[in-house]
Amino acid sequence: MTADLAGPGAATAPPWLTSMFGRDDVAGLPAPESATCALHGRMTSASAAREFTAKTLDGWGLPCLIDDAELVVSELVTNALRHADAGGGAAPIRLQLVNHRFHVGCAVRDPSGNVPAPSAVGDLSETGRGLRLVEALTATWGWILVGEGKVVWALFETPAC
């Protein structure tokens, strides 16, 4: 399986992160720590994703990254729930976190090929700021088309906690 890199930050996606999505051109790189959680398109999925993220990052000794990562993961999962045409019973949304030396990657995979795009929102708009928050809180982000669907990913620099 190959992944088509696209979207903002696609050119900067590190090979250890894109390898999570089926790329097999990263031979020789050390395997990063990773954790995966399947989310089944329920209203509680964003909450479950935040809880999973907090537990995982705490377990990796990165408690100072939890707040930003929870917000980003919540936005990505919410967007997947809101905008993915899951087709009634399609594959669940999958959250994956990866810890690789100086960076932590998070990725949300959904069955839709609809690509994310930041909304043009006004100052008084109540919605449409999610991807702008992702952009503000991460080193970079992007999306990758994979098989049936896409992965929206974000990359954090690992702080010294």
Short mmCIF file of N, CA and C in Angstrom, two decimals:
data_model
loop_
_atom_site.label_atom_id
_atom_site.label_comp_id
_atom_site.label_asym_id
_atom_site.label_seq_id
_atom_site.Cartn_x
_atom_site.Cartn_y
_atom_site.Cartn_z
N MET A 1 0.85 -1.17 0.00
CA MET A 1 0.00 0.00 0.00
C MET A 1 0.90 1.23 0.00
N THR A 2 0.53 2.22 -0.77
CA THR A 2 1.28 3.47 -0.74
C THR A 2 0.35 4.57 -0.26
N ALA A 3 0.94 5.61 0.24
CA ALA A 3 0.16 6.75 0.72
C ALA A 3 0.49 7.94 -0.16
N ASP A 4 -0.51 8.72 -0.51
CA ASP A 4 -0.30 9.94 -1.27
C ASP A 4 -0.24 11.09 -0.29
N LEU A 5 0.93 11.71 -0.19
CA LEU A 5 1.06 12.85 0.70
C LEU A 5 0.39 14.06 0.07
N ALA A 6 -0.35 14.77 0.85
CA ALA A 6 -1.01 15.96 0.36
C ALA A 6 -1.33 16.88 1.52
N GLY A 7 -1.79 18.06 1.21
CA GLY A 7 -2.22 18.98 2.23
C GLY A 7 -1.08 19.78 2.80
N PRO A 8 -1.41 20.71 3.70
CA PRO A 8 -0.38 21.54 4.30
C PRO A 8 0.59 20.68 5.09
N GLY A 9 1.85 20.99 4.99
CA GLY A 9 2.84 20.25 5.75
C GLY A 9 3.19 18.89 5.19
N ALA A 10 2.61 18.49 4.07
CA ALA A 10 2.85 17.15 3.54
C ALA A 10 4.32 16.92 3.24
N ALA A 11 4.98 17.91 2.71
CA ALA A 11 6.38 17.75 2.36
C ALA A 11 7.25 17.58 3.59
N THR A 12 6.76 18.00 4.74
CA THR A 12 7.55 17.91 5.96
C THR A 12 7.19 16.71 6.82
N ALA A 13 6.32 15.85 6.33
CA ALA A 13 5.95 14.67 7.10
C ALA A 13 7.16 13.76 7.22
N PRO A 14 7.62 13.49 8.44
CA PRO A 14 8.79 12.64 8.60
C PRO A 14 8.47 11.19 8.25
N PRO A 15 9.45 10.46 7.71
CA PRO A 15 9.21 9.07 7.29
C PRO A 15 8.71 8.17 8.41
N TRP A 16 9.17 8.37 9.65
CA TRP A 16 8.72 7.52 10.74
C TRP A 16 7.24 7.72 11.02
N LEU A 17 6.70 8.91 10.70
CA LEU A 17 5.28 9.16 10.90
C LEU A 17 4.47 8.57 9.75
N THR A 18 4.91 8.80 8.52
CA THR A 18 4.14 8.29 7.39
C THR A 18 4.19 6.78 7.31
N SER A 19 5.20 6.15 7.93
CA SER A 19 5.25 4.69 7.91
C SER A 19 4.06 4.08 8.64
N MET A 20 3.43 4.83 9.52
CA MET A 20 2.24 4.34 10.22
C MET A 20 1.10 4.07 9.26
N PHE A 21 1.15 4.70 8.10
CA PHE A 21 0.02 4.65 7.19
C PHE A 21 0.26 3.74 6.00
N GLY A 22 1.18 2.81 6.15
CA GLY A 22 1.35 1.80 5.14
C GLY A 22 2.50 2.03 4.19
N ARG A 23 3.30 3.03 4.39
CA ARG A 23 4.46 3.23 3.52
C ARG A 23 5.53 2.24 3.94
N ASP A 24 6.21 1.68 2.97
CA ASP A 24 7.23 0.71 3.30
C ASP A 24 8.60 1.15 2.80
N ASP A 25 8.82 2.48 2.71
CA ASP A 25 10.09 2.99 2.22
C ASP A 25 10.94 3.58 3.34
N VAL A 26 10.79 3.04 4.55
CA VAL A 26 11.51 3.60 5.69
C VAL A 26 12.38 2.54 6.36
N ALA A 27 12.87 1.61 5.57
CA ALA A 27 13.71 0.54 6.11
C ALA A 27 14.91 1.13 6.83
N GLY A 28 15.26 0.54 7.94
CA GLY A 28 16.43 0.98 8.67
C GLY A 28 16.16 1.99 9.77
N LEU A 29 14.96 2.58 9.79
CA LEU A 29 14.64 3.52 10.85
C LEU A 29 14.21 2.77 12.10
N PRO A 30 14.59 3.25 13.28
CA PRO A 30 14.15 2.58 14.50
C PRO A 30 12.63 2.69 14.64
N ALA A 31 12.04 1.65 15.16
CA ALA A 31 10.59 1.65 15.35
C ALA A 31 10.23 2.57 16.50
N PRO A 32 9.36 3.53 16.26
CA PRO A 32 8.93 4.42 17.34
C PRO A 32 7.90 3.73 18.24
N GLU A 33 7.74 4.28 19.46
CA GLU A 33 6.65 3.82 20.32
C GLU A 33 5.35 4.28 19.69
N SER A 34 4.32 3.45 19.74
CA SER A 34 3.04 3.89 19.23
C SER A 34 1.91 3.26 20.02
N ALA A 35 0.76 3.89 19.93
CA ALA A 35 -0.45 3.41 20.59
C ALA A 35 -1.63 3.74 19.68
N THR A 36 -2.58 2.82 19.58
CA THR A 36 -3.71 2.98 18.68
C THR A 36 -5.02 2.76 19.43
N CYS A 37 -6.02 3.52 19.02
CA CYS A 37 -7.34 3.43 19.63
C CYS A 37 -8.40 3.49 18.52
N ALA A 38 -9.30 2.53 18.48
CA ALA A 38 -10.41 2.55 17.52
C ALA A 38 -11.58 3.29 18.15
N LEU A 39 -12.16 4.18 17.38
CA LEU A 39 -13.31 4.97 17.82
C LEU A 39 -14.46 4.67 16.87
N HIS A 40 -15.64 4.43 17.40
CA HIS A 40 -16.73 3.91 16.58
C HIS A 40 -17.79 4.94 16.23
N GLY A 41 -17.40 6.18 16.04
CA GLY A 41 -18.32 7.18 15.54
C GLY A 41 -19.44 7.56 16.48
N ARG A 42 -19.18 7.47 17.75
CA ARG A 42 -20.20 7.84 18.73
C ARG A 42 -19.97 9.27 19.20
N MET A 43 -20.96 9.84 19.82
CA MET A 43 -20.83 11.20 20.35
C MET A 43 -19.73 11.28 21.40
N THR A 44 -19.41 10.16 22.03
CA THR A 44 -18.38 10.14 23.07
C THR A 44 -16.97 9.90 22.52
N SER A 45 -16.84 9.78 21.20
CA SER A 45 -15.54 9.46 20.61
C SER A 45 -14.48 10.51 20.90
N ALA A 46 -14.81 11.79 20.84
CA ALA A 46 -13.82 12.84 21.11
C ALA A 46 -13.35 12.75 22.56
N SER A 47 -14.26 12.50 23.47
CA SER A 47 -13.91 12.35 24.88
C SER A 47 -13.01 11.13 25.09
N ALA A 48 -13.36 10.02 24.45
CA ALA A 48 -12.53 8.81 24.55
C ALA A 48 -11.15 9.05 23.97
N ALA A 49 -11.07 9.81 22.88
CA ALA A 49 -9.78 10.13 22.25
C ALA A 49 -8.92 10.99 23.18
N ARG A 50 -9.53 11.94 23.85
CA ARG A 50 -8.78 12.78 24.79
C ARG A 50 -8.26 11.95 25.96
N GLU A 51 -9.10 11.07 26.48
CA GLU A 51 -8.68 10.22 27.60
C GLU A 51 -7.54 9.29 27.19
N PHE A 52 -7.65 8.67 26.03
CA PHE A 52 -6.61 7.80 25.50
C PHE A 52 -5.30 8.58 25.32
N THR A 53 -5.40 9.78 24.79
CA THR A 53 -4.22 10.63 24.57
C THR A 53 -3.54 10.98 25.88
N ALA A 54 -4.32 11.39 26.86
CA ALA A 54 -3.76 11.76 28.17
C ALA A 54 -3.05 10.58 28.82
N LYS A 55 -3.69 9.42 28.82
CA LYS A 55 -3.08 8.23 29.43
C LYS A 55 -1.79 7.83 28.71
N THR A 56 -1.84 7.88 27.38
CA THR A 56 -0.67 7.48 26.59
C THR A 56 0.49 8.43 26.83
N LEU A 57 0.24 9.73 26.73
CA LEU A 57 1.33 10.70 26.91
C LEU A 57 1.87 10.68 28.33
N ASP A 58 1.01 10.49 29.31
CA ASP A 58 1.48 10.37 30.69
C ASP A 58 2.37 9.13 30.83
N GLY A 59 1.96 8.03 30.22
CA GLY A 59 2.76 6.81 30.26
C GLY A 59 4.12 6.96 29.58
N TRP A 60 4.20 7.84 28.59
CA TRP A 60 5.46 8.09 27.90
C TRP A 60 6.30 9.16 28.61
N GLY A 61 5.81 9.66 29.76
CA GLY A 61 6.55 10.68 30.51
C GLY A 61 6.46 12.05 29.88
N LEU A 62 5.34 12.34 29.20
CA LEU A 62 5.15 13.63 28.53
C LEU A 62 3.90 14.36 29.02
N PRO A 63 3.77 14.54 30.34
CA PRO A 63 2.55 15.17 30.84
C PRO A 63 2.39 16.63 30.40
N CYS A 64 3.48 17.31 30.08
CA CYS A 64 3.37 18.71 29.68
C CYS A 64 2.83 18.86 28.26
N LEU A 65 2.71 17.80 27.51
CA LEU A 65 2.16 17.85 26.15
C LEU A 65 0.67 17.51 26.12
N ILE A 66 0.16 17.03 27.23
CA ILE A 66 -1.21 16.51 27.27
C ILE A 66 -2.25 17.54 26.85
N ASP A 67 -2.22 18.75 27.41
CA ASP A 67 -3.27 19.73 27.12
C ASP A 67 -3.37 20.06 25.63
N ASP A 68 -2.24 20.37 25.01
CA ASP A 68 -2.25 20.70 23.58
C ASP A 68 -2.65 19.50 22.75
N ALA A 69 -2.12 18.33 23.08
CA ALA A 69 -2.43 17.13 22.31
C ALA A 69 -3.91 16.76 22.44
N GLU A 70 -4.47 16.90 23.63
CA GLU A 70 -5.90 16.59 23.80
C GLU A 70 -6.75 17.50 22.92
N LEU A 71 -6.41 18.77 22.86
CA LEU A 71 -7.17 19.71 22.04
C LEU A 71 -7.06 19.35 20.55
N VAL A 72 -5.86 19.07 20.10
CA VAL A 72 -5.65 18.72 18.69
C VAL A 72 -6.37 17.42 18.34
N VAL A 73 -6.21 16.40 19.16
CA VAL A 73 -6.87 15.12 18.92
C VAL A 73 -8.38 15.30 18.91
N SER A 74 -8.89 16.08 19.82
CA SER A 74 -10.33 16.32 19.88
C SER A 74 -10.83 16.98 18.59
N GLU A 75 -10.08 17.94 18.09
CA GLU A 75 -10.45 18.61 16.84
C GLU A 75 -10.42 17.65 15.66
N LEU A 76 -9.36 16.84 15.57
CA LEU A 76 -9.24 15.91 14.44
C LEU A 76 -10.33 14.84 14.47
N VAL A 77 -10.63 14.32 15.65
CA VAL A 77 -11.68 13.31 15.78
C VAL A 77 -13.05 13.92 15.49
N THR A 78 -13.29 15.10 16.02
CA THR A 78 -14.57 15.78 15.77
C THR A 78 -14.76 16.04 14.28
N ASN A 79 -13.70 16.49 13.60
CA ASN A 79 -13.79 16.70 12.15
C ASN A 79 -14.08 15.39 11.42
N ALA A 80 -13.42 14.32 11.85
CA ALA A 80 -13.68 13.02 11.21
C ALA A 80 -15.13 12.61 11.39
N LEU A 81 -15.66 12.81 12.59
CA LEU A 81 -17.05 12.47 12.86
C LEU A 81 -18.01 13.34 12.06
N ARG A 82 -17.69 14.62 11.97
CA ARG A 82 -18.59 15.58 11.34
C ARG A 82 -18.54 15.52 9.81
N HIS A 83 -17.36 15.33 9.26
CA HIS A 83 -17.20 15.48 7.81
C HIS A 83 -16.97 14.20 7.05
N ALA A 84 -16.64 13.13 7.73
CA ALA A 84 -16.40 11.86 7.02
C ALA A 84 -17.73 11.23 6.67
N ASP A 85 -17.86 10.83 5.41
CA ASP A 85 -19.08 10.13 5.02
C ASP A 85 -18.87 8.65 5.29
N ALA A 86 -19.10 8.28 6.54
CA ALA A 86 -18.78 6.93 7.00
C ALA A 86 -19.63 5.85 6.32
N GLY A 87 -20.67 6.22 5.62
CA GLY A 87 -21.44 5.25 4.85
C GLY A 87 -22.13 4.20 5.70
N GLY A 88 -22.53 4.54 6.89
CA GLY A 88 -23.28 3.63 7.75
C GLY A 88 -22.61 2.30 7.99
N GLY A 89 -21.82 2.23 9.02
CA GLY A 89 -21.18 0.98 9.37
C GLY A 89 -19.82 0.77 8.73
N ALA A 90 -19.28 1.80 8.09
CA ALA A 90 -17.94 1.67 7.50
C ALA A 90 -16.91 1.53 8.61
N ALA A 91 -15.67 1.41 8.21
CA ALA A 91 -14.58 1.23 9.18
C ALA A 91 -14.61 2.32 10.24
N PRO A 92 -14.24 1.97 11.45
CA PRO A 92 -14.23 2.98 12.51
C PRO A 92 -13.12 4.01 12.29
N ILE A 93 -13.25 5.09 12.98
CA ILE A 93 -12.20 6.10 13.01
C ILE A 93 -11.09 5.53 13.88
N ARG A 94 -9.84 5.72 13.48
CA ARG A 94 -8.72 5.20 14.26
C ARG A 94 -7.78 6.34 14.62
N LEU A 95 -7.43 6.41 15.89
CA LEU A 95 -6.47 7.38 16.40
C LEU A 95 -5.17 6.64 16.68
N GLN A 96 -4.07 7.20 16.22
CA GLN A 96 -2.77 6.63 16.53
C GLN A 96 -1.84 7.74 17.01
N LEU A 97 -1.11 7.43 18.08
CA LEU A 97 -0.09 8.33 18.62
C LEU A 97 1.25 7.65 18.45
N VAL A 98 2.26 8.44 18.10
CA VAL A 98 3.60 7.90 17.87
C VAL A 98 4.60 8.80 18.58
N ASN A 99 5.49 8.17 19.35
CA ASN A 99 6.54 8.89 20.08
C ASN A 99 7.88 8.51 19.45
N HIS A 100 8.50 9.48 18.81
CA HIS A 100 9.76 9.21 18.13
C HIS A 100 10.78 10.28 18.50
N ARG A 101 11.60 9.98 19.45
CA ARG A 101 12.69 10.83 19.92
C ARG A 101 12.22 12.24 20.26
N PHE A 102 12.36 13.19 19.34
CA PHE A 102 12.08 14.59 19.64
C PHE A 102 10.71 15.05 19.18
N HIS A 103 9.89 14.12 18.71
CA HIS A 103 8.57 14.48 18.20
C HIS A 103 7.51 13.46 18.61
N VAL A 104 6.29 13.95 18.71
CA VAL A 104 5.13 13.08 18.90
C VAL A 104 4.18 13.38 17.75
N GLY A 105 3.75 12.32 17.08
CA GLY A 105 2.77 12.46 16.01
C GLY A 105 1.43 11.93 16.45
N CYS A 106 0.38 12.57 15.99
CA CYS A 106 -0.96 12.02 16.21
C CYS A 106 -1.64 11.99 14.85
N ALA A 107 -2.43 10.98 14.64
CA ALA A 107 -3.09 10.80 13.36
C ALA A 107 -4.47 10.22 13.56
N VAL A 108 -5.42 10.72 12.77
CA VAL A 108 -6.78 10.21 12.81
C VAL A 108 -7.13 9.72 11.41
N ARG A 109 -7.45 8.44 11.33
CA ARG A 109 -7.82 7.83 10.05
C ARG A 109 -9.32 7.64 10.01
N ASP A 110 -9.93 8.00 8.86
CA ASP A 110 -11.36 7.77 8.68
C ASP A 110 -11.60 7.26 7.26
N PRO A 111 -12.78 6.72 7.00
CA PRO A 111 -13.04 6.08 5.71
C PRO A 111 -13.37 7.05 4.57
N SER A 112 -13.34 8.33 4.82
CA SER A 112 -13.71 9.30 3.80
C SER A 112 -12.51 9.79 3.01
N GLY A 113 -12.72 10.06 1.74
CA GLY A 113 -11.69 10.69 0.92
C GLY A 113 -11.82 12.20 0.89
N ASN A 114 -12.79 12.74 1.64
CA ASN A 114 -12.95 14.19 1.70
C ASN A 114 -11.78 14.79 2.46
N VAL A 115 -11.04 15.67 1.80
CA VAL A 115 -9.83 16.21 2.42
C VAL A 115 -10.16 17.43 3.27
N PRO A 116 -9.40 17.63 4.35
CA PRO A 116 -9.66 18.76 5.24
C PRO A 116 -9.14 20.06 4.64
N ALA A 117 -9.82 21.13 4.98
CA ALA A 117 -9.39 22.47 4.56
C ALA A 117 -9.84 23.46 5.62
N PRO A 118 -8.95 24.34 6.04
CA PRO A 118 -9.35 25.37 7.01
C PRO A 118 -10.47 26.23 6.43
N SER A 119 -11.45 26.55 7.25
CA SER A 119 -12.57 27.38 6.83
C SER A 119 -12.19 28.85 6.86
N ALA A 120 -12.81 29.59 5.97
CA ALA A 120 -12.68 31.05 6.03
C ALA A 120 -13.78 31.51 6.98
N VAL A 121 -13.39 31.89 8.19
CA VAL A 121 -14.38 32.25 9.20
C VAL A 121 -14.23 33.71 9.57
N GLY A 122 -15.34 34.31 9.97
CA GLY A 122 -15.33 35.68 10.45
C GLY A 122 -15.05 35.72 11.94
N ASP A 123 -14.84 36.92 12.44
CA ASP A 123 -14.54 37.09 13.86
C ASP A 123 -15.65 36.59 14.77
N LEU A 124 -16.88 36.62 14.30
CA LEU A 124 -18.01 36.23 15.14
C LEU A 124 -18.51 34.81 14.87
N SER A 125 -17.84 34.08 14.00
CA SER A 125 -18.26 32.72 13.69
C SER A 125 -18.09 31.82 14.92
N GLU A 126 -19.05 30.91 15.09
CA GLU A 126 -19.01 30.00 16.23
C GLU A 126 -18.31 28.69 15.91
N THR A 127 -18.11 28.38 14.64
CA THR A 127 -17.44 27.15 14.24
C THR A 127 -16.41 27.47 13.15
N GLY A 128 -15.63 26.45 12.78
CA GLY A 128 -14.71 26.60 11.67
C GLY A 128 -13.28 26.94 12.04
N ARG A 129 -12.96 26.90 13.32
CA ARG A 129 -11.61 27.26 13.75
C ARG A 129 -10.72 26.05 14.08
N GLY A 130 -11.25 24.85 13.98
CA GLY A 130 -10.54 23.65 14.42
C GLY A 130 -9.17 23.47 13.80
N LEU A 131 -9.09 23.52 12.47
CA LEU A 131 -7.80 23.30 11.82
C LEU A 131 -6.84 24.46 12.07
N ARG A 132 -7.37 25.63 12.32
CA ARG A 132 -6.50 26.77 12.67
C ARG A 132 -5.88 26.54 14.06
N LEU A 133 -6.65 25.94 14.97
CA LEU A 133 -6.11 25.57 16.28
C LEU A 133 -5.04 24.49 16.13
N VAL A 134 -5.30 23.52 15.29
CA VAL A 134 -4.33 22.46 15.04
C VAL A 134 -3.04 23.08 14.52
N GLU A 135 -3.16 23.98 13.58
CA GLU A 135 -1.99 24.65 13.00
C GLU A 135 -1.22 25.45 14.05
N ALA A 136 -1.94 26.12 14.94
CA ALA A 136 -1.31 26.96 15.96
C ALA A 136 -0.60 26.15 17.04
N LEU A 137 -1.10 24.97 17.35
CA LEU A 137 -0.57 24.19 18.46
C LEU A 137 0.47 23.14 18.07
N THR A 138 0.67 22.92 16.78
CA THR A 138 1.58 21.87 16.34
C THR A 138 2.72 22.44 15.50
N ALA A 139 3.76 21.63 15.33
CA ALA A 139 4.88 22.03 14.47
C ALA A 139 4.45 22.05 13.01
N THR A 140 3.62 21.09 12.62
CA THR A 140 3.06 21.01 11.28
C THR A 140 1.93 20.00 11.27
N TRP A 141 1.14 20.02 10.22
CA TRP A 141 0.06 19.05 10.08
C TRP A 141 -0.20 18.85 8.59
N GLY A 142 -0.94 17.82 8.27
CA GLY A 142 -1.28 17.55 6.88
C GLY A 142 -2.25 16.40 6.79
N TRP A 143 -2.45 15.92 5.58
CA TRP A 143 -3.32 14.78 5.38
C TRP A 143 -2.72 13.87 4.32
N ILE A 144 -3.08 12.61 4.42
CA ILE A 144 -2.54 11.59 3.54
C ILE A 144 -3.72 10.73 3.08
N LEU A 145 -3.85 10.55 1.76
CA LEU A 145 -4.87 9.64 1.24
C LEU A 145 -4.30 8.23 1.30
N VAL A 146 -5.08 7.33 1.87
CA VAL A 146 -4.64 5.94 2.02
C VAL A 146 -5.78 5.02 1.63
N GLY A 147 -5.48 4.07 0.77
CA GLY A 147 -6.48 3.06 0.41
C GLY A 147 -7.88 3.63 0.37
N GLU A 148 -8.69 3.18 1.27
CA GLU A 148 -10.05 3.69 1.40
C GLU A 148 -10.11 4.70 2.51
N GLY A 149 -9.89 5.94 2.20
CA GLY A 149 -10.01 7.00 3.19
C GLY A 149 -8.79 7.89 3.25
N LYS A 150 -8.62 8.49 4.40
CA LYS A 150 -7.52 9.43 4.60
C LYS A 150 -7.06 9.39 6.04
N VAL A 151 -5.88 9.96 6.26
CA VAL A 151 -5.35 10.17 7.60
C VAL A 151 -5.02 11.64 7.71
N VAL A 152 -5.52 12.27 8.74
CA VAL A 152 -5.14 13.65 9.05
C VAL A 152 -4.17 13.55 10.23
N TRP A 153 -2.98 14.14 10.06
CA TRP A 153 -1.93 13.99 11.06
C TRP A 153 -1.43 15.34 11.54
N ALA A 154 -0.86 15.33 12.72
CA ALA A 154 -0.25 16.53 13.30
C ALA A 154 1.01 16.10 14.04
N LEU A 155 1.99 16.98 14.06
CA LEU A 155 3.28 16.67 14.64
C LEU A 155 3.61 17.70 15.72
N PHE A 156 3.94 17.22 16.91
CA PHE A 156 4.35 18.07 18.03
C PHE A 156 5.83 17.92 18.26
N GLU A 157 6.49 19.00 18.60
CA GLU A 157 7.85 18.88 19.11
C GLU A 157 7.74 18.44 20.56
N THR A 158 8.57 17.50 20.95
CA THR A 158 8.49 16.98 22.32
C THR A 158 9.19 17.95 23.26
N PRO A 159 8.43 18.52 24.19
CA PRO A 159 9.04 19.44 25.16
C PRO A 159 9.78 18.67 26.25
N ALA A 160 10.66 19.36 26.93
CA ALA A 160 11.31 18.77 28.10
C ALA A 160 10.35 18.93 29.27
N CYS A 161 9.75 17.86 29.71
CA CYS A 161 8.76 17.92 30.79
C CYS A 161 9.44 17.84 32.15
#
